[in-house]
Amino acid sequence: MKTSLQSLVTLLLLVTGVLSAYAQPSNDQPCNALAIELDGDIVAVDNSDASADPNEVSPPVTGIGNTCITEWCNDESEVQNSMWFTFVAPESGAVIINTCVDTNEVDTQVAIWQTSDCADYSSYIFVIANDDIAEACDNSNAYSSYLLIDGLNAGETYYLQLDGYGGEEGMVGIEALSAQPSSRVNFIHNSGDAAISAVDIRINGVLYSDDLEFQTCTGYIDVPADVLSNITINPSTSIDDSAPLASLEYTLNSSEDYVMTIVGISSETGYTPTQPLTIAVYEGALLFSPVAGTLNVLFQHGVTDAPTVDLMNGETSEVIVNDLEYGGYTSTGYIVNDGESFSLMVTDEDGNDLGLNYCIPLNGIADLSLAFTVVFSGFMNPSTNSDGQPFGVYFVNQFEGTFQELTPGMCPFPDNDDICDATNLIVNDPPVLVNNAFASVQENESSPVNLGGNDPESDCLFAWCDGSLENTMWFTFTAPPSGGVTVSTCFGTSIDTQVAVCEVGNCADFSSVTYLGANDDMEGGCEGGNQFASYFNVTGLTSGNTYYVHTDGWEGEGGEFEIQVTEYFVGVKNETALSLEIYPNPANDIISISGGDINSKVEIRDMQGKLLISENLSTTRTIAIDGLANGIYTITVLGQGQNKTAKLIKE
């Protein structure tokens, strides 16, 4: 009986295996793709037993912009359970592929390809991809896919690849629709006329933006292209486009995107000069920089009473934009920037300073690969323009539909951004408040990731976690008699820092920099301020010699932080050396101190450097700390011309 049961189980397993093999979808490979009829019924399929070919194509990874919209999320280049479909491009060359339908259960990712040989993946040409619908799907899987593509060759057969994100399986619903070619347009309201503080935008009578307010934008929206359109600016109370404030007959090119800015004055009086209300058009707009790690900036002049201007880099005096006229955009297109902040100086076209300087804060955002518009808005002389808003420079946030005003004045670059301009820190002085928000990196700047025997990607106690340089600053200090120091940013005001101590032969030569110690995160975590602040000891320094402190923000984090260098006693070197031992530590009410003489003075400070206790070391060699709150403190014993500082923990 036992033998018969085993045989039956074996037979069932074999049958199950055969059934599973035959459950593989017929369109598992592109040469067996399922043809979808545009504007037909929704196609429902099951990808549960779909597979992937060893060399199967997947969308290229660029890392630019929101990759879930233009690629597959999380750079997922591995295909797991793909199925293939085909469709024939319509006369318009535009199609919609959509899995946000009732029958879809799966987090899908889709891609469209061109090929002349379905069996040869090397012949496949990538067209477009999408992982997640821009706004979460609300009638099936929230991470369903949606893409609109135009510019396809009418009558050509295209291949549609559908995969489950992370290998997700189940029923998949997909529809393919013919569509109207479109362009993406960001409408910007930059007219300072108080009478039209909000407007409606209509295209061929259809409302595309309701009550668009001054100094806001629509963000990039899809607008009909390749056909003549009537674009109208209408009062915010409009019900149609029969009485527009301004209009523009324009044919958008479906292969381009646009910035359209409302500028000028609608009112007949109250403004000098009365530039007419109009729509300034820029063809060739970018949503993201085409080159990863760079930023692209487009300037637009919308100030009716300002002259033609030149834009200069305030640090280098380099002309960035020449002869930017009212109503116009940068004539040379987008200005490419590597992510370095700079001061913008606005002069007239003859180079005369207009007293208009602004800080363009770009540090730390180059990795986002953004392309954005910066507009001049308001009035040079508000008193002659109905007391309108004063002149300002604004970053147009196309993602949130807002303007962000740039700070007037030159960028506050730190003096110690350059190693040769390092700021001196006095050992045992209170913490110094600094700001690395506008710090940068010098060419070929050295890095402590070269410390021997340390792995910067894993060892945050003896190296820098991220292994990179973002917004560095430099400091110096003179080594104390003990030859040891503690370097700390573990204070109430602190960002996530990474810090190193080094010896420098020639500040003009980074190859002469030798790193002696480094720390990214304080062991056990910092209790005061940012828990990932830095705290470490360096010993073996030569008393009286100058050493350098190299700081950086983890992954470019910028802002204020406090830094302090205190003496760290590492052992008795001679009979006059000051030794120190504190016990218990951690302590509750009273601590005992050994080392130092009876004339030594004891100072206890909080992590912000505030002096809390100062008294002479008594014959009992005890100090009462019951009045201190629980936390971390520094205790310093001063005597015999030497100072010794240690960490004290009050529980």
XYZ file of C-alpha atoms in Angstrom:
651
model
C 0.000 0.000 0.000
C 2.870 2.357 0.852
C 4.475 1.702 -2.531
C 1.206 2.413 -4.334
C 0.759 5.731 -2.490
C 4.279 6.856 -3.432
C 3.596 5.990 -7.055
C 0.376 7.987 -7.022
C 2.129 11.073 -5.567
C 4.881 10.809 -8.169
C 2.297 10.566 -10.946
C 0.448 13.634 -9.638
C 3.684 15.653 -9.557
C 4.507 14.683 -13.112
C 1.034 15.623 -14.335
C 1.217 18.956 -12.492
C 4.566 19.686 -14.097
C 3.173 18.958 -17.556
C 0.140 21.147 -16.963
C 2.376 24.002 -15.742
C 4.519 23.749 -18.829
C 1.508 24.001 -21.092
C 0.143 26.982 -19.073
C 2.866 29.218 -20.490
C 1.143 32.079 -22.397
C 1.362 31.824 -26.169
C 2.750 35.380 -26.420
C 5.647 34.705 -24.051
C 8.054 35.528 -26.904
C 7.933 38.474 -29.317
C 7.638 36.345 -32.457
C 4.388 34.984 -31.006
C 3.144 38.430 -29.981
C -0.593 38.901 -29.586
C -1.946 41.518 -31.999
C -4.000 44.245 -30.311
C -6.534 46.242 -32.312
C -6.446 49.939 -31.487
C -9.687 51.221 -29.972
C -10.879 47.620 -29.577
C -11.830 45.689 -26.471
C -9.640 45.496 -23.397
C -7.362 42.463 -23.614
C -7.133 40.324 -20.462
C -4.239 37.876 -20.060
C -2.499 35.992 -17.237
C 1.267 36.355 -16.833
C 1.565 33.770 -14.041
C 3.623 31.349 -16.116
C 5.303 33.855 -18.392
C 9.096 33.805 -18.552
C 11.949 35.852 -19.981
C 14.540 35.027 -22.620
C 18.178 35.086 -21.450
C 19.064 38.036 -23.704
C 15.683 39.746 -23.729
C 15.735 43.522 -24.146
C 14.697 45.924 -21.404
C 14.427 49.751 -21.354
C 17.746 51.594 -21.055
C 18.596 53.060 -17.639
C 19.382 56.800 -17.694
C 18.672 57.778 -14.096
C 17.258 61.108 -15.301
C 14.042 62.530 -13.898
C 11.260 60.318 -12.569
C 12.377 56.969 -13.935
C 9.027 55.365 -13.100
C 7.510 57.554 -15.840
C 10.134 57.241 -18.577
C 11.808 53.949 -17.617
C 11.171 51.112 -15.197
C 11.284 51.942 -11.475
C 14.419 51.439 -9.400
C 16.482 50.897 -12.520
C 14.970 47.416 -12.781
C 16.625 46.263 -15.974
C 15.941 42.562 -15.445
C 12.897 41.175 -17.248
C 11.084 38.520 -15.228
C 7.787 37.419 -16.741
C 7.236 39.358 -19.928
C 4.535 38.987 -22.534
C 4.540 40.540 -26.000
C 1.893 42.313 -28.074
C 1.863 44.176 -31.370
C -0.169 47.090 -32.677
C -0.222 49.081 -35.895
C 0.373 52.814 -35.548
C -2.649 54.913 -36.659
C -2.618 57.745 -39.173
C -2.115 60.266 -36.354
C 1.024 58.440 -35.183
C -0.220 58.702 -31.584
C -1.325 55.901 -29.263
C -2.225 55.389 -25.607
C -1.214 52.181 -23.827
C -3.071 51.733 -20.553
C -3.222 48.978 -17.916
C -5.229 51.117 -15.487
C -8.362 49.086 -16.240
C -10.763 47.035 -14.127
C -9.311 43.675 -15.129
C -5.716 44.458 -14.111
C -4.367 42.990 -10.853
C -0.646 43.443 -11.455
C 1.947 46.200 -10.923
C 2.865 46.401 -14.593
C 5.735 47.924 -16.555
C 5.547 48.390 -20.307
C 7.892 49.302 -23.161
C 7.459 49.890 -26.891
C 10.037 48.710 -29.422
C 10.707 48.824 -33.155
C 12.283 45.857 -34.919
C 12.644 44.377 -38.383
C 13.363 40.904 -36.998
C 11.397 39.740 -33.967
C 13.871 36.888 -33.368
C 16.922 39.167 -33.164
C 17.011 41.256 -29.980
C 20.043 43.155 -31.292
C 17.769 44.709 -33.926
C 15.331 46.142 -31.362
C 15.146 49.938 -31.134
C 13.753 51.375 -27.909
C 10.883 53.867 -28.299
C 9.357 54.592 -24.873
C 8.646 52.972 -21.496
C 6.513 53.453 -18.391
C 6.260 51.709 -15.058
C 3.723 53.721 -13.067
C 0.910 56.017 -14.122
C 1.827 59.585 -13.167
C -1.042 59.740 -10.681
C -1.919 56.514 -8.904
C -4.506 54.369 -10.656
C -7.757 54.284 -8.698
C -9.685 51.528 -10.482
C -7.139 48.670 -10.490
C -3.563 48.176 -9.263
C -2.328 51.560 -8.020
C 0.944 51.031 -9.908
C -0.597 50.298 -13.268
C 1.017 51.743 -16.384
C 0.001 54.514 -18.761
C 1.878 56.061 -21.664
C 1.019 58.434 -24.475
C 3.349 58.398 -27.457
C 3.153 60.256 -30.743
C 5.413 60.587 -33.732
C 5.045 56.912 -34.625
C 5.190 55.922 -38.280
C 1.638 55.454 -39.527
C 0.999 51.874 -40.612
C 4.140 50.445 -38.982
C 3.874 47.515 -36.582
C 5.312 48.159 -33.119
C 6.086 45.661 -30.377
C 4.730 46.140 -26.851
C 6.594 44.421 -23.992
C 4.672 43.952 -20.719
C 6.372 42.762 -17.528
C 5.358 42.428 -13.873
C 7.334 44.695 -11.538
C 9.485 42.497 -9.308
C 8.009 39.442 -11.045
C 4.464 40.207 -9.854
C 1.926 37.789 -11.334
C -1.801 37.656 -12.014
C -4.432 38.847 -14.428
C -3.359 41.755 -16.592
C -5.759 44.041 -18.430
C -4.464 46.206 -21.243
C -6.023 48.596 -23.740
C -4.524 50.365 -26.732
C -6.154 53.518 -28.079
C -5.456 55.814 -30.988
C -4.760 59.350 -29.779
C -4.337 62.952 -30.813
C -0.677 64.054 -31.105
C 0.232 66.337 -28.222
C 2.954 68.485 -26.744
C 3.653 69.181 -23.105
C 3.286 72.842 -22.169
C 4.013 74.658 -18.924
C 1.846 77.787 -18.772
C 3.351 80.449 -16.474
C 1.381 83.459 -15.206
C 3.910 86.303 -14.996
C 1.756 89.367 -15.628
C 1.908 91.823 -12.724
C -1.380 93.491 -13.723
C -3.519 93.405 -10.559
C -6.694 93.331 -12.677
C -5.815 89.858 -13.907
C -4.379 88.322 -10.755
C -6.007 85.085 -11.918
C -6.883 83.955 -15.462
C -8.397 81.022 -17.329
C -6.515 79.385 -20.183
C -8.528 77.834 -22.996
C -7.401 76.039 -26.138
C -9.963 75.869 -28.947
C -12.545 76.713 -26.324
C -11.598 73.887 -23.967
C -10.594 74.945 -20.445
C -7.040 73.798 -19.632
C -6.367 75.921 -16.557
C -8.980 77.423 -14.256
C -8.054 80.467 -12.156
C -4.308 80.331 -12.799
C -2.912 82.850 -10.312
C -0.109 85.382 -10.765
C 3.301 83.829 -10.064
C 2.110 80.251 -10.425
C 2.257 77.764 -13.286
C 0.299 74.786 -14.569
C 3.260 72.430 -14.712
C 3.680 70.480 -17.935
C 0.295 69.434 -19.304
C -0.626 67.676 -22.560
C -1.927 70.026 -25.246
C -3.109 69.123 -28.795
C -0.307 69.365 -31.342
C 0.182 69.267 -35.127
C -3.068 71.199 -35.615
C -3.696 74.938 -35.566
C -4.924 75.905 -32.097
C -6.422 79.081 -30.689
C -4.859 79.663 -27.254
C -6.704 82.292 -25.232
C -6.145 84.097 -21.936
C -9.537 84.755 -20.388
C -10.892 86.447 -17.256
C -11.112 84.098 -14.282
C -14.908 84.421 -14.478
C -15.070 83.255 -18.094
C -17.429 80.535 -19.271
C -15.994 80.380 -22.789
C -13.387 82.070 -24.990
C -15.733 84.607 -26.559
C -14.100 87.615 -24.830
C -10.404 86.790 -24.419
C -7.907 89.173 -22.845
C -5.302 87.927 -25.326
C -5.127 85.154 -27.896
C -2.541 83.306 -29.936
C -2.984 81.206 -33.062
C -0.292 78.558 -32.872
C 0.506 75.073 -34.180
C 2.467 73.089 -31.616
C 4.993 70.576 -32.894
C 4.309 67.146 -31.333
C 8.042 66.427 -31.266
C 8.684 69.450 -28.999
C 7.656 70.640 -25.544
C 6.971 74.273 -24.651
C 7.092 76.998 -22.023
C 4.365 79.625 -22.531
C 4.528 82.671 -20.264
C 1.777 85.256 -19.819
C 3.415 88.701 -19.726
C 2.326 92.310 -20.184
C -0.544 94.504 -19.061
C -4.277 94.216 -19.729
C -5.391 97.408 -17.955
C -5.611 100.621 -20.010
C -4.231 102.831 -17.216
C -2.100 102.595 -14.115
C 1.030 101.114 -15.671
C 4.086 102.670 -17.321
C 4.935 101.506 -19.895
C 1.796 99.582 -20.918
C 3.288 96.594 -22.659
C 0.415 94.633 -24.276
C -0.735 91.382 -22.703
C 0.654 88.474 -24.675
C 1.883 84.890 -24.506
C 5.652 84.476 -24.829
C 6.442 81.089 -26.398
C 9.571 78.982 -26.014
C 9.760 75.893 -28.239
C 12.130 73.127 -27.183
C 11.411 73.102 -23.457
C 13.072 70.471 -21.277
C 11.461 68.704 -18.339
C 14.791 67.257 -17.239
C 18.392 67.776 -18.216
C 19.392 65.459 -21.082
C 22.757 64.833 -19.394
C 22.708 63.123 -15.995
C 24.335 65.120 -13.215
C 23.740 68.528 -14.828
C 21.131 71.267 -14.475
C 19.625 73.263 -17.338
C 18.353 76.781 -16.661
C 16.160 78.884 -18.990
C 15.778 82.602 -18.166
C 12.668 84.634 -19.073
C 12.323 88.428 -18.811
C 8.792 89.446 -17.806
C 9.298 92.856 -16.160
C 7.492 95.467 -18.286
C 9.458 98.508 -17.050
C 12.929 96.912 -17.046
C 15.472 97.453 -19.828
C 17.203 94.808 -21.904
C 19.623 93.155 -19.495
C 22.793 91.108 -19.340
C 23.229 88.378 -16.741
C 26.635 87.813 -15.188
C 28.215 85.351 -12.776
C 28.921 87.446 -9.680
C 31.947 85.385 -8.692
C 33.719 85.204 -12.078
C 32.190 88.245 -13.912
C 31.486 85.887 -16.810
C 28.525 86.915 -19.005
C 25.943 84.143 -18.755
C 23.202 85.703 -20.905
C 23.666 88.606 -23.294
C 20.900 91.062 -24.251
C 17.861 89.423 -22.654
C 14.937 91.515 -23.884
C 11.572 92.076 -22.229
C 9.206 89.212 -23.056
C 12.010 87.011 -24.308
C 13.830 83.881 -23.232
C 17.537 83.113 -23.251
C 18.366 83.393 -26.972
C 20.888 80.548 -26.784
C 18.473 78.260 -24.950
C 19.143 76.527 -21.682
C 22.285 77.337 -19.720
C 24.014 74.122 -18.574
C 25.295 74.021 -15.003
C 27.170 71.259 -13.178
C 25.346 71.905 -9.919
C 27.418 74.754 -8.553
C 25.672 77.662 -6.843
C 26.506 81.102 -8.164
C 25.571 84.754 -7.690
C 23.544 86.308 -10.491
C 24.317 89.949 -11.301
C 21.797 91.822 -13.463
C 23.166 94.732 -15.519
C 21.769 96.746 -18.392
C 22.845 95.821 -21.915
C 25.841 98.154 -21.640
C 27.075 96.422 -18.490
C 25.958 99.097 -16.011
C 25.180 97.595 -12.621
C 21.464 97.816 -11.754
C 22.062 96.839 -8.135
C 20.164 93.575 -8.657
C 22.058 90.564 -7.333
C 20.592 87.170 -6.503
C 21.890 83.850 -5.243
C 21.152 80.815 -7.434
C 21.408 77.857 -4.996
C 22.215 74.763 -7.053
C 24.530 72.841 -4.722
C 23.429 69.303 -4.014
C 20.695 69.038 -6.660
C 22.722 68.201 -9.780
C 21.941 64.526 -9.288
C 18.265 65.322 -9.890
C 19.164 66.312 -13.483
C 16.525 69.055 -13.549
C 15.685 71.556 -16.255
C 13.782 74.588 -15.065
C 12.777 78.145 -15.860
C 13.880 81.240 -13.922
C 11.731 84.337 -14.486
C 12.103 88.043 -13.769
C 8.830 89.238 -12.295
C 7.255 92.374 -10.788
C 8.260 95.985 -11.512
C 11.420 98.061 -11.304
C 9.280 101.063 -10.237
C 6.191 99.778 -8.394
C 5.014 103.346 -7.634
C 4.362 104.007 -11.336
C 2.785 100.587 -11.822
C -0.192 100.612 -9.445
C 2.088 99.799 -6.513
C 2.623 96.348 -7.909
C 5.114 93.804 -6.657
C 8.795 94.877 -6.698
C 11.280 93.318 -9.087
C 12.302 89.790 -8.121
C 13.870 86.675 -9.589
C 11.984 83.405 -9.210
C 12.579 79.730 -9.794
C 9.464 78.239 -11.419
C 8.674 74.925 -9.734
C 6.986 72.996 -12.528
C 6.281 70.061 -10.204
C 4.307 72.003 -7.587
C 3.039 74.852 -9.786
C 4.674 77.514 -7.635
C 7.251 80.304 -7.801
C 10.175 80.255 -5.370
C 11.787 83.648 -4.815
C 15.562 83.723 -4.941
C 17.373 85.452 -2.089
C 18.615 88.957 -2.971
C 22.346 89.483 -2.589
C 25.429 87.483 -3.379
C 25.665 83.841 -2.338
C 27.190 83.470 1.158
C 30.063 81.214 0.149
C 32.124 80.199 3.203
C 35.602 81.726 3.499
C 37.076 78.310 4.259
C 35.718 76.619 1.121
C 39.328 76.471 -0.105
C 41.893 74.444 1.852
C 44.376 77.347 1.719
C 41.769 79.565 3.412
C 41.086 77.136 6.261
C 39.545 78.609 9.429
C 41.597 78.180 12.611
C 39.958 76.397 15.550
C 41.346 76.928 19.048
C 41.636 73.667 20.983
C 39.252 73.579 23.991
C 37.370 76.685 22.859
C 33.553 76.457 22.753
C 32.005 75.016 19.562
C 32.051 77.230 16.474
C 28.873 77.615 14.400
C 29.437 77.241 10.625
C 27.312 76.737 7.510
C 28.232 74.560 4.524
C 25.097 75.287 2.452
C 27.121 77.083 -0.225
C 30.356 75.183 0.111
C 31.681 73.404 -2.965
C 34.444 70.988 -3.942
C 37.805 72.043 -5.329
C 39.269 70.458 -8.428
C 41.020 67.170 -7.555
C 40.188 67.658 -3.871
C 41.505 64.880 -1.652
C 39.251 62.507 0.246
C 39.657 60.375 3.385
C 38.213 57.335 1.628
C 41.879 56.509 0.888
C 42.537 55.627 4.537
C 44.281 52.269 4.469
C 42.282 49.270 5.639
C 38.929 51.046 5.785
C 35.915 50.370 3.595
C 34.112 53.717 3.083
C 30.924 51.986 1.995
C 30.493 50.090 5.269
C 32.738 51.507 7.991
C 31.201 54.808 9.087
C 33.285 54.947 12.286
C 36.683 55.219 10.609
C 35.817 56.628 7.181
C 33.008 58.435 5.346
C 29.902 56.380 4.641
C 29.106 57.737 1.186
C 32.689 57.828 -0.093
C 32.175 61.108 -1.940
C 32.758 64.863 -1.699
C 29.832 67.278 -1.912
C 30.208 70.554 0.045
C 33.520 70.504 1.868
C 35.046 73.058 4.235
C 38.480 73.225 5.850
C 39.739 74.107 9.340
C 43.100 74.059 11.142
C 44.162 73.589 14.749
C 47.410 73.453 16.695
C 48.063 70.098 18.343
C 47.989 70.301 22.184
C 50.735 68.945 24.490
C 49.042 65.549 24.853
C 49.227 64.951 21.098
C 45.596 63.874 21.077
C 42.364 65.632 20.106
C 38.664 64.927 20.009
C 36.804 66.397 17.041
C 33.046 66.684 17.434
C 30.009 68.032 15.601
C 27.692 66.329 18.099
C 25.834 69.462 19.227
C 22.293 70.775 19.242
C 22.746 72.540 15.910
C 24.100 70.010 13.459
C 23.511 68.357 10.105
C 24.661 64.848 9.181
C 28.381 65.561 8.950
C 31.454 63.598 7.969
C 34.791 64.820 9.336
C 38.487 63.956 8.956
C 41.813 65.091 10.424
C 44.814 65.307 8.143
C 48.367 66.499 7.792
C 49.053 68.862 4.875
C 52.443 69.456 3.305
C 51.331 72.132 0.807
C 47.803 73.486 0.782
C 48.076 74.076 -2.973
C 48.849 70.403 -3.613
C 46.192 67.858 -2.625
C 48.655 65.028 -3.198
C 50.451 66.242 -0.057
C 47.389 65.603 2.143
C 47.731 62.632 4.508
C 44.624 61.537 6.422
C 45.181 60.517 10.035
C 41.620 59.746 11.088
C 38.033 60.132 9.937
C 34.488 59.635 11.126
C 31.037 59.870 9.607
C 28.741 58.757 12.433
C 29.468 58.923 16.155
C 29.680 55.442 17.639
C 26.372 54.719 19.332
C 24.744 57.749 17.765
C 24.804 61.376 18.844
C 22.207 62.276 21.485
C 22.356 66.031 20.921
C 21.320 67.338 17.507
C 21.607 65.110 14.455
C 22.156 61.512 15.558
C 24.517 61.003 12.602
C 26.858 63.828 13.616
C 30.567 63.067 13.971
C 32.723 62.368 17.045
C 36.179 60.758 17.066
C 39.649 60.869 18.597
C 43.009 61.248 16.867
C 46.248 60.525 18.724
C 49.964 60.647 18.025
C 50.000 64.258 16.877
C 53.112 66.400 17.313
C 52.525 69.098 19.922
C 52.606 72.588 18.385
C 52.189 71.394 14.792
C 49.307 72.571 12.608
C 46.778 69.991 11.432
C 43.734 70.282 9.175
C 40.099 69.277 9.675
C 38.167 68.354 6.529
C 34.335 68.452 6.772
C 31.575 67.452 4.387
C 27.823 66.920 4.467
C 26.741 63.301 4.065
C 25.377 62.969 0.518
C 25.520 66.744 0.200
C 23.431 67.625 3.262
C 23.820 71.345 3.829
C 23.123 73.791 6.613
C 24.442 74.913 9.963
C 26.499 72.772 12.293
C 28.810 73.321 15.259
C 32.344 71.984 15.379
C 34.778 71.771 18.293
C 38.308 70.445 18.850
C 39.237 69.514 22.415
C 42.332 67.906 23.892
C 42.290 64.143 24.287
C 44.772 62.691 26.813
C 46.153 59.355 25.661
C 48.582 58.391 28.445
C 51.402 59.549 30.713
C 54.397 60.637 28.657
C 56.451 62.134 31.517
C 56.261 63.044 35.171
C 54.655 66.423 34.523
C 52.009 65.142 32.112
C 48.449 65.578 33.351
C 46.588 62.274 33.673
C 42.847 61.971 34.183
C 40.410 59.240 35.120
C 36.726 59.785 35.860
C 34.600 57.210 37.664
C 31.917 56.136 37.622
C 31.146 57.102 34.029
C 28.241 57.030 33.313
C 27.391 58.609 36.679
C 24.304 59.709 38.613
C 25.117 62.196 41.396
C 28.847 62.363 42.152
C 31.971 61.668 40.123
C 35.499 61.056 41.398
C 38.555 62.325 39.536
C 42.047 60.889 39.722
C 44.976 62.687 38.129
C 45.848 66.346 38.237
C 46.886 68.195 41.360
C 44.837 69.847 44.068
C 45.166 73.203 42.319
C 43.559 71.893 39.115
C 40.364 73.506 37.940
C 37.413 71.419 36.699
C 35.009 72.676 34.021
C 31.909 70.828 32.807
C 30.177 72.048 29.645
C 27.129 70.867 27.714
C 27.436 69.768 24.100
C 26.733 73.336 22.993
C 29.827 74.507 24.884
C 27.917 76.288 27.669
C 29.827 76.282 30.968
C 27.679 74.609 33.666
C 30.150 73.775 36.462
C 33.473 75.460 37.280
C 35.284 74.682 40.556
C 38.662 73.724 41.930
C 39.494 70.071 42.432
C 39.035 69.465 46.189
C 40.978 67.155 48.456
C 38.108 64.666 48.153
C 38.565 64.791 44.381
C 34.788 64.626 43.884
C 32.365 66.796 41.918
C 28.591 66.843 42.454
C 26.651 66.553 39.170
C 23.178 65.894 40.572
C 22.059 69.273 39.203
C 22.788 68.261 35.618
C 20.144 66.861 33.300
C 20.729 63.413 31.828
C 22.905 63.604 28.742
C 26.427 63.915 27.369
C 28.888 66.556 28.628
C 32.552 67.430 28.298
C 34.685 67.626 31.442
C 38.025 69.438 31.354
C 40.727 69.458 34.047
C 43.117 72.402 33.743
C 46.383 72.267 35.619
C 50.180 72.437 35.330
C 49.840 74.311 32.058
C 48.032 71.376 30.484
C 44.358 70.665 29.786
C 42.661 67.285 29.602
C 39.132 66.878 28.229
C 36.986 63.765 28.315
C 33.370 62.802 27.692
C 31.059 62.534 30.713
C 27.691 60.781 30.608
C 25.067 61.723 33.227
C 22.297 59.178 33.759
